[in-house]
Amino acid sequence: MNSQIVDKFGRPHSYLRISLTDRCNLRCFYCMPEEGIELMDKPSIMSLEEIISISSTFQKLGVDTVRLTGGEPLIRKNFDYLVEEMRNLGLAVKLTTNGILLDRHLEHFQKIGIQKINISLDTLDKAKSVFITKRDYYDRIMSNIQQALEMGFQIKLNVVLIKGVNDKEINDFIELTKDQNIGIKFIEFMPFKGNKWDWSKGISHETILKIVSEKYGKVTALDNPKHSTSQNFKVEEHKGSFGIISTITNPFCADCNRIRLTADGKMKNCLFANAETDLLTPHRNREDLEKLILETIQQKKYSRDGMDVKMDASQYENNRTMTSIGG
Ligand code: SAM
Ligand code: SF4
């Protein structure tokens, strides 16, 4: 079905990223401000039934895929029930997780046909992992990644590159693609409220490609799936591949098909959008959400919510933290 959720640039939207919670069992410094965040109070968070019902409204309008994220989505109680209900609606379900609790869910995912999982892993060094995440879960995450690979899941590792922290590990991650069919997604460091963003700490698309080519020689550009947020590549002879999400240096907005729903039920047209439309209150009042969704998408700006030329601090500092938007 063609999506009816079409913005004023003619882009149909068929992909909904749902944040299940703003809570997390890690404290990655680029995502969570050091002082923590003011957490949403429980009654303001969508219940599982509300998530299912609002998702089905989006589906009626043409959404066919949801990505469950957060905060950490796997800390949400009855997560397996939610995923099963989403699958029963006929939605494709994808997941982005830090991997800590993954082992509890893998068998169920296999049973209901979830194949693709994105796991955040910024370093292959245990001490550095503790520095980045402020928690000591490295061994558990690595063992869960191994288990998921052995069970045949298609795994992508999300790596946010930060100068002086993990930029020397780019080729260590590429090495993982040599004998395993694994995908690495290098992500340019993005600005959100309170994350002390400064592009001088970022590693650009161009630099990443240069570092990989210097070691491996020819790097082949792959065909990117429609609406892909990453540009994808492969080192010759390697089983796996890698991609680069270059939101800062080379944004991929032209073909954007994404909408976001925060854990407290606010629709956001873009990761960087300050404007939000409350869907949860009207849903609780049994009002019509379809009209509201179709009106909201008309406000979508072409690229990075209007930060087309540069990342403007007065805009992103008034956005939410990444953990409460849902990455
Ligand atoms: N907790 C889950 C996880 O870490 O995968 C899901 C939520 S997390 C917010 C989703 C993704 O956003 C992760 O891959 C994370 O690395 C990425 N992310 C968070 N803050 C970011 C930032 N400032 N710049 C780029 N990516 C960021
Ligand atoms: Fe938690 Fe994911 Fe943010 Fe890390 S990136 S603090 S795991 S939400």
JSON list of N, CA, C and O in Angstrom, two decimals, residues 89-131:
[
{"chain": "A", "resi": 89, "resn": "LEU", "atom": "N", "xyz": [-0.08, -7.53, 13.64]},
{"chain": "A", "resi": 89, "resn": "LEU", "atom": "CA", "xyz": [-0.67, -6.47, 12.83]},
{"chain": "A", "resi": 89, "resn": "LEU", "atom": "C", "xyz": [-0.16, -6.54, 11.39]},
{"chain": "A", "resi": 89, "resn": "LEU", "atom": "O", "xyz": [-0.69, -5.89, 10.50]},
{"chain": "A", "resi": 90, "resn": "GLY", "atom": "N", "xyz": [0.94, -7.28, 11.19]},
{"chain": "A", "resi": 90, "resn": "GLY", "atom": "CA", "xyz": [1.53, -7.39, 9.85]},
{"chain": "A", "resi": 90, "resn": "GLY", "atom": "C", "xyz": [2.67, -6.41, 9.63]},
{"chain": "A", "resi": 90, "resn": "GLY", "atom": "O", "xyz": [3.12, -6.20, 8.50]},
{"chain": "A", "resi": 91, "resn": "LEU", "atom": "N", "xyz": [3.13, -5.80, 10.74]},
{"chain": "A", "resi": 91, "resn": "LEU", "atom": "CA", "xyz": [4.24, -4.84, 10.60]},
{"chain": "A", "resi": 91, "resn": "LEU", "atom": "C", "xyz": [5.58, -5.57, 10.61]},
{"chain": "A", "resi": 91, "resn": "LEU", "atom": "O", "xyz": [5.76, -6.55, 11.35]},
{"chain": "A", "resi": 92, "resn": "ALA", "atom": "N", "xyz": [6.52, -5.10, 9.80]},
{"chain": "A", "resi": 92, "resn": "ALA", "atom": "CA", "xyz": [7.90, -5.57, 9.94]},
{"chain": "A", "resi": 92, "resn": "ALA", "atom": "C", "xyz": [8.46, -4.89, 11.19]},
{"chain": "A", "resi": 92, "resn": "ALA", "atom": "O", "xyz": [8.27, -3.69, 11.37]},
{"chain": "A", "resi": 93, "resn": "VAL", "atom": "N", "xyz": [9.13, -5.67, 12.04]},
{"chain": "A", "resi": 93, "resn": "VAL", "atom": "CA", "xyz": [9.63, -5.12, 13.30]},
{"chain": "A", "resi": 93, "resn": "VAL", "atom": "C", "xyz": [11.15, -5.20, 13.33]},
{"chain": "A", "resi": 93, "resn": "VAL", "atom": "O", "xyz": [11.73, -6.27, 13.10]},
{"chain": "A", "resi": 94, "resn": "LYS", "atom": "N", "xyz": [11.77, -4.04, 13.58]},
{"chain": "A", "resi": 94, "resn": "LYS", "atom": "CA", "xyz": [13.23, -4.00, 13.72]},
{"chain": "A", "resi": 94, "resn": "LYS", "atom": "C", "xyz": [13.55, -3.48, 15.11]},
{"chain": "A", "resi": 94, "resn": "LYS", "atom": "O", "xyz": [12.69, -2.87, 15.76]},
{"chain": "A", "resi": 95, "resn": "LEU", "atom": "N", "xyz": [14.77, -3.73, 15.53]},
{"chain": "A", "resi": 95, "resn": "LEU", "atom": "CA", "xyz": [15.13, -3.41, 16.91]},
{"chain": "A", "resi": 95, "resn": "LEU", "atom": "C", "xyz": [16.52, -2.77, 16.97]},
{"chain": "A", "resi": 95, "resn": "LEU", "atom": "O", "xyz": [17.43, -3.22, 16.29]},
{"chain": "A", "resi": 96, "resn": "THR", "atom": "N", "xyz": [16.63, -1.73, 17.79]},
{"chain": "A", "resi": 96, "resn": "THR", "atom": "CA", "xyz": [17.96, -1.18, 18.11]},
{"chain": "A", "resi": 96, "resn": "THR", "atom": "C", "xyz": [18.15, -1.30, 19.62]},
{"chain": "A", "resi": 96, "resn": "THR", "atom": "O", "xyz": [17.32, -0.79, 20.39]},
{"chain": "A", "resi": 97, "resn": "THR", "atom": "N", "xyz": [19.21, -1.98, 20.03]},
{"chain": "A", "resi": 97, "resn": "THR", "atom": "CA", "xyz": [19.39, -2.27, 21.46]},
{"chain": "A", "resi": 97, "resn": "THR", "atom": "C", "xyz": [20.87, -2.17, 21.83]},
{"chain": "A", "resi": 97, "resn": "THR", "atom": "O", "xyz": [21.74, -2.30, 20.97]},
{"chain": "A", "resi": 98, "resn": "ASN", "atom": "N", "xyz": [21.12, -1.98, 23.12]},
{"chain": "A", "resi": 98, "resn": "ASN", "atom": "CA", "xyz": [22.52, -2.03, 23.56]},
{"chain": "A", "resi": 98, "resn": "ASN", "atom": "C", "xyz": [22.97, -3.47, 23.82]},
{"chain": "A", "resi": 98, "resn": "ASN", "atom": "O", "xyz": [24.12, -3.70, 24.17]},
{"chain": "A", "resi": 99, "resn": "GLY", "atom": "N", "xyz": [22.06, -4.42, 23.70]},
{"chain": "A", "resi": 99, "resn": "GLY", "atom": "CA", "xyz": [22.44, -5.84, 23.72]},
{"chain": "A", "resi": 99, "resn": "GLY", "atom": "C", "xyz": [22.52, -6.49, 25.08]},
{"chain": "A", "resi": 99, "resn": "GLY", "atom": "O", "xyz": [22.63, -7.71, 25.18]},
{"chain": "A", "resi": 100, "resn": "ILE", "atom": "N", "xyz": [22.42, -5.70, 26.16]},
{"chain": "A", "resi": 100, "resn": "ILE", "atom": "CA", "xyz": [22.64, -6.29, 27.49]},
{"chain": "A", "resi": 100, "resn": "ILE", "atom": "C", "xyz": [21.65, -7.41, 27.80]},
{"chain": "A", "resi": 100, "resn": "ILE", "atom": "O", "xyz": [22.00, -8.44, 28.35]},
{"chain": "A", "resi": 101, "resn": "LEU", "atom": "N", "xyz": [20.39, -7.22, 27.40]},
{"chain": "A", "resi": 101, "resn": "LEU", "atom": "CA", "xyz": [19.34, -8.20, 27.77]},
{"chain": "A", "resi": 101, "resn": "LEU", "atom": "C", "xyz": [18.93, -9.10, 26.61]},
{"chain": "A", "resi": 101, "resn": "LEU", "atom": "O", "xyz": [17.94, -9.82, 26.70]},
{"chain": "A", "resi": 102, "resn": "LEU", "atom": "N", "xyz": [19.71, -9.05, 25.54]},
{"chain": "A", "resi": 102, "resn": "LEU", "atom": "CA", "xyz": [19.31, -9.71, 24.30]},
{"chain": "A", "resi": 102, "resn": "LEU", "atom": "C", "xyz": [19.09, -11.22, 24.44]},
{"chain": "A", "resi": 102, "resn": "LEU", "atom": "O", "xyz": [18.15, -11.78, 23.86]},
{"chain": "A", "resi": 103, "resn": "ASP", "atom": "N", "xyz": [19.93, -11.89, 25.24]},
{"chain": "A", "resi": 103, "resn": "ASP", "atom": "CA", "xyz": [19.85, -13.36, 25.33]},
{"chain": "A", "resi": 103, "resn": "ASP", "atom": "C", "xyz": [18.47, -13.83, 25.79]},
{"chain": "A", "resi": 103, "resn": "ASP", "atom": "O", "xyz": [18.03, -14.91, 25.46]},
{"chain": "A", "resi": 104, "resn": "ARG", "atom": "N", "xyz": [17.77, -12.98, 26.56]},
{"chain": "A", "resi": 104, "resn": "ARG", "atom": "CA", "xyz": [16.45, -13.39, 27.07]},
{"chain": "A", "resi": 104, "resn": "ARG", "atom": "C", "xyz": [15.39, -13.43, 25.95]},
{"chain": "A", "resi": 104, "resn": "ARG", "atom": "O", "xyz": [14.29, -13.91, 26.16]},
{"chain": "A", "resi": 105, "resn": "HIS", "atom": "N", "xyz": [15.70, -12.85, 24.80]},
{"chain": "A", "resi": 105, "resn": "HIS", "atom": "CA", "xyz": [14.66, -12.68, 23.77]},
{"chain": "A", "resi": 105, "resn": "HIS", "atom": "C", "xyz": [14.94, -13.41, 22.46]},
{"chain": "A", "resi": 105, "resn": "HIS", "atom": "O", "xyz": [14.06, -13.51, 21.62]},
{"chain": "A", "resi": 106, "resn": "LEU", "atom": "N", "xyz": [16.17, -13.90, 22.27]},
{"chain": "A", "resi": 106, "resn": "LEU", "atom": "CA", "xyz": [16.55, -14.39, 20.94]},
{"chain": "A", "resi": 106, "resn": "LEU", "atom": "C", "xyz": [15.68, -15.53, 20.44]},
{"chain": "A", "resi": 106, "resn": "LEU", "atom": "O", "xyz": [15.27, -15.55, 19.28]},
{"chain": "A", "resi": 107, "resn": "GLU", "atom": "N", "xyz": [15.37, -16.47, 21.35]},
{"chain": "A", "resi": 107, "resn": "GLU", "atom": "CA", "xyz": [14.56, -17.62, 20.90]},
{"chain": "A", "resi": 107, "resn": "GLU", "atom": "C", "xyz": [13.19, -17.15, 20.43]},
{"chain": "A", "resi": 107, "resn": "GLU", "atom": "O", "xyz": [12.67, -17.62, 19.41]},
{"chain": "A", "resi": 108, "resn": "HIS", "atom": "N", "xyz": [12.63, -16.20, 21.17]},
{"chain": "A", "resi": 108, "resn": "HIS", "atom": "CA", "xyz": [11.31, -15.69, 20.79]},
{"chain": "A", "resi": 108, "resn": "HIS", "atom": "C", "xyz": [11.37, -14.97, 19.45]},
{"chain": "A", "resi": 108, "resn": "HIS", "atom": "O", "xyz": [10.51, -15.13, 18.59]},
{"chain": "A", "resi": 109, "resn": "PHE", "atom": "N", "xyz": [12.43, -14.18, 19.26]},
{"chain": "A", "resi": 109, "resn": "PHE", "atom": "CA", "xyz": [12.57, -13.47, 17.98]},
{"chain": "A", "resi": 109, "resn": "PHE", "atom": "C", "xyz": [12.63, -14.47, 16.83]},
{"chain": "A", "resi": 109, "resn": "PHE", "atom": "O", "xyz": [12.03, -14.26, 15.78]},
{"chain": "A", "resi": 110, "resn": "GLN", "atom": "N", "xyz": [13.37, -15.56, 17.07]},
{"chain": "A", "resi": 110, "resn": "GLN", "atom": "CA", "xyz": [13.48, -16.58, 16.01]},
{"chain": "A", "resi": 110, "resn": "GLN", "atom": "C", "xyz": [12.11, -17.16, 15.68]},
{"chain": "A", "resi": 110, "resn": "GLN", "atom": "O", "xyz": [11.75, -17.31, 14.52]},
{"chain": "A", "resi": 111, "resn": "LYS", "atom": "N", "xyz": [11.34, -17.39, 16.75]},
{"chain": "A", "resi": 111, "resn": "LYS", "atom": "CA", "xyz": [10.02, -18.01, 16.58]},
{"chain": "A", "resi": 111, "resn": "LYS", "atom": "C", "xyz": [9.08, -17.11, 15.77]},
{"chain": "A", "resi": 111, "resn": "LYS", "atom": "O", "xyz": [8.33, -17.57, 14.93]},
{"chain": "A", "resi": 112, "resn": "ILE", "atom": "N", "xyz": [9.15, -15.79, 16.01]},
{"chain": "A", "resi": 112, "resn": "ILE", "atom": "CA", "xyz": [8.18, -14.92, 15.34]},
{"chain": "A", "resi": 112, "resn": "ILE", "atom": "C", "xyz": [8.77, -14.22, 14.12]},
{"chain": "A", "resi": 112, "resn": "ILE", "atom": "O", "xyz": [8.14, -13.33, 13.54]},
{"chain": "A", "resi": 113, "resn": "GLY", "atom": "N", "xyz": [9.96, -14.63, 13.73]},
{"chain": "A", "resi": 113, "resn": "GLY", "atom": "CA", "xyz": [10.50, -14.18, 12.46]},
{"chain": "A", "resi": 113, "resn": "GLY", "atom": "C", "xyz": [11.16, -12.81, 12.46]},
{"chain": "A", "resi": 113, "resn": "GLY", "atom": "O", "xyz": [11.13, -12.09, 11.47]},
{"chain": "A", "resi": 114, "resn": "ILE", "atom": "N", "xyz": [11.74, -12.42, 13.60]},
{"chain": "A", "resi": 114, "resn": "ILE", "atom": "CA", "xyz": [12.55, -11.18, 13.57]},
{"chain": "A", "resi": 114, "resn": "ILE", "atom": "C", "xyz": [13.99, -11.60, 13.32]},
{"chain": "A", "resi": 114, "resn": "ILE", "atom": "O", "xyz": [14.56, -12.41, 14.05]},
{"chain": "A", "resi": 115, "resn": "GLN", "atom": "N", "xyz": [14.56, -11.08, 12.26]},
{"chain": "A", "resi": 115, "resn": "GLN", "atom": "CA", "xyz": [15.86, -11.53, 11.80]},
{"chain": "A", "resi": 115, "resn": "GLN", "atom": "C", "xyz": [16.97, -10.51, 12.00]},
{"chain": "A", "resi": 115, "resn": "GLN", "atom": "O", "xyz": [18.11, -10.85, 12.23]},
{"chain": "A", "resi": 116, "resn": "LYS", "atom": "N", "xyz": [16.57, -9.21, 11.90]},
{"chain": "A", "resi": 116, "resn": "LYS", "atom": "CA", "xyz": [17.60, -8.16, 11.86]},
{"chain": "A", "resi": 116, "resn": "LYS", "atom": "C", "xyz": [17.64, -7.40, 13.18]},
{"chain": "A", "resi": 116, "resn": "LYS", "atom": "O", "xyz": [16.60, -6.90, 13.64]},
{"chain": "A", "resi": 117, "resn": "ILE", "atom": "N", "xyz": [18.83, -7.31, 13.75]},
{"chain": "A", "resi": 117, "resn": "ILE", "atom": "CA", "xyz": [18.97, -6.58, 15.03]},
{"chain": "A", "resi": 117, "resn": "ILE", "atom": "C", "xyz": [20.17, -5.63, 14.93]},
{"chain": "A", "resi": 117, "resn": "ILE", "atom": "O", "xyz": [21.26, -6.04, 14.52]},
{"chain": "A", "resi": 118, "resn": "ASN", "atom": "N", "xyz": [19.95, -4.38, 15.31]},
{"chain": "A", "resi": 118, "resn": "ASN", "atom": "CA", "xyz": [21.07, -3.43, 15.41]},
{"chain": "A", "resi": 118, "resn": "ASN", "atom": "C", "xyz": [21.51, -3.34, 16.86]},
{"chain": "A", "resi": 118, "resn": "ASN", "atom": "O", "xyz": [20.67, -3.12, 17.74]},
{"chain": "A", "resi": 119, "resn": "ILE", "atom": "N", "xyz": [22.79, -3.52, 17.09]},
{"chain": "A", "resi": 119, "resn": "ILE", "atom": "CA", "xyz": [23.31, -3.49, 18.46]},
{"chain": "A", "resi": 119, "resn": "ILE", "atom": "C", "xyz": [24.37, -2.38, 18.54]},
{"chain": "A", "resi": 119, "resn": "ILE", "atom": "O", "xyz": [25.24, -2.30, 17.67]},
{"chain": "A", "resi": 120, "resn": "SER", "atom": "N", "xyz": [24.28, -1.57, 19.57]},
{"chain": "A", "resi": 120, "resn": "SER", "atom": "CA", "xyz": [25.26, -0.49, 19.71]},
{"chain": "A", "resi": 120, "resn": "SER", "atom": "C", "xyz": [26.50, -1.03, 20.40]},
{"chain": "A", "resi": 120, "resn": "SER", "atom": "O", "xyz": [26.42, -1.61, 21.48]},
{"chain": "A", "resi": 121, "resn": "LEU", "atom": "N", "xyz": [27.62, -0.83, 19.76]},
{"chain": "A", "resi": 121, "resn": "LEU", "atom": "CA", "xyz": [28.90, -1.27, 20.34]},
{"chain": "A", "resi": 121, "resn": "LEU", "atom": "C", "xyz": [29.98, -0.31, 19.82]},
{"chain": "A", "resi": 121, "resn": "LEU", "atom": "O", "xyz": [30.36, -0.37, 18.67]},
{"chain": "A", "resi": 122, "resn": "ASP", "atom": "N", "xyz": [30.44, 0.57, 20.69]},
{"chain": "A", "resi": 122, "resn": "ASP", "atom": "CA", "xyz": [31.34, 1.63, 20.24]},
{"chain": "A", "resi": 122, "resn": "ASP", "atom": "C", "xyz": [32.81, 1.26, 20.32]},
{"chain": "A", "resi": 122, "resn": "ASP", "atom": "O", "xyz": [33.66, 2.01, 19.83]},
{"chain": "A", "resi": 123, "resn": "THR", "atom": "N", "xyz": [33.11, 0.18, 21.02]},
{"chain": "A", "resi": 123, "resn": "THR", "atom": "CA", "xyz": [34.52, -0.17, 21.19]},
{"chain": "A", "resi": 123, "resn": "THR", "atom": "C", "xyz": [34.67, -1.68, 21.37]},
{"chain": "A", "resi": 123, "resn": "THR", "atom": "O", "xyz": [33.73, -2.36, 21.83]},
{"chain": "A", "resi": 124, "resn": "LEU", "atom": "N", "xyz": [35.85, -2.17, 21.03]},
{"chain": "A", "resi": 124, "resn": "LEU", "atom": "CA", "xyz": [36.15, -3.59, 21.25]},
{"chain": "A", "resi": 124, "resn": "LEU", "atom": "C", "xyz": [37.08, -3.75, 22.45]},
{"chain": "A", "resi": 124, "resn": "LEU", "atom": "O", "xyz": [37.69, -4.80, 22.64]},
{"chain": "A", "resi": 125, "resn": "ASP", "atom": "N", "xyz": [37.18, -2.69, 23.23]},
{"chain": "A", "resi": 125, "resn": "ASP", "atom": "CA", "xyz": [38.08, -2.69, 24.39]},
{"chain": "A", "resi": 125, "resn": "ASP", "atom": "C", "xyz": [37.24, -2.52, 25.66]},
{"chain": "A", "resi": 125, "resn": "ASP", "atom": "O", "xyz": [36.46, -1.56, 25.77]},
{"chain": "A", "resi": 126, "resn": "LYS", "atom": "N", "xyz": [37.40, -3.47, 26.57]},
{"chain": "A", "resi": 126, "resn": "LYS", "atom": "CA", "xyz": [36.52, -3.49, 27.75]},
{"chain": "A", "resi": 126, "resn": "LYS", "atom": "C", "xyz": [36.64, -2.22, 28.60]},
{"chain": "A", "resi": 126, "resn": "LYS", "atom": "O", "xyz": [35.63, -1.63, 28.99]},
{"chain": "A", "resi": 127, "resn": "ALA", "atom": "N", "xyz": [37.88, -1.79, 28.85]},
{"chain": "A", "resi": 127, "resn": "ALA", "atom": "CA", "xyz": [38.06, -0.61, 29.71]},
{"chain": "A", "resi": 127, "resn": "ALA", "atom": "C", "xyz": [37.43, 0.63, 29.07]},
{"chain": "A", "resi": 127, "resn": "ALA", "atom": "O", "xyz": [36.80, 1.46, 29.73]},
{"chain": "A", "resi": 128, "resn": "LYS", "atom": "N", "xyz": [37.58, 0.71, 27.75]},
{"chain": "A", "resi": 128, "resn": "LYS", "atom": "CA", "xyz": [37.02, 1.85, 27.03]},
{"chain": "A", "resi": 128, "resn": "LYS", "atom": "C", "xyz": [35.48, 1.81, 27.06]},
{"chain": "A", "resi": 128, "resn": "LYS", "atom": "O", "xyz": [34.81, 2.82, 27.16]},
{"chain": "A", "resi": 129, "resn": "SER", "atom": "N", "xyz": [34.95, 0.60, 27.00]},
{"chain": "A", "resi": 129, "resn": "SER", "atom": "CA", "xyz": [33.50, 0.44, 27.06]},
{"chain": "A", "resi": 129, "resn": "SER", "atom": "C", "xyz": [32.97, 0.99, 28.39]},
{"chain": "A", "resi": 129, "resn": "SER", "atom": "O", "xyz": [31.96, 1.68, 28.44]},
{"chain": "A", "resi": 130, "resn": "VAL", "atom": "N", "xyz": [33.70, 0.70, 29.47]},
{"chain": "A", "resi": 130, "resn": "VAL", "atom": "CA", "xyz": [33.28, 1.20, 30.78]},
{"chain": "A", "resi": 130, "resn": "VAL", "atom": "C", "xyz": [33.36, 2.73, 30.79]},
{"chain": "A", "resi": 130, "resn": "VAL", "atom": "O", "xyz": [32.46, 3.42, 31.29]},
{"chain": "A", "resi": 131, "resn": "PHE", "atom": "N", "xyz": [34.40, 3.27, 30.16]},
{"chain": "A", "resi": 131, "resn": "PHE", "atom": "CA", "xyz": [34.54, 4.73, 30.08]},
{"chain": "A", "resi": 131, "resn": "PHE", "atom": "C", "xyz": [33.36, 5.34, 29.30]},
{"chain": "A", "resi": 131, "resn": "PHE", "atom": "O", "xyz": [32.76, 6.33, 29.72]}
]
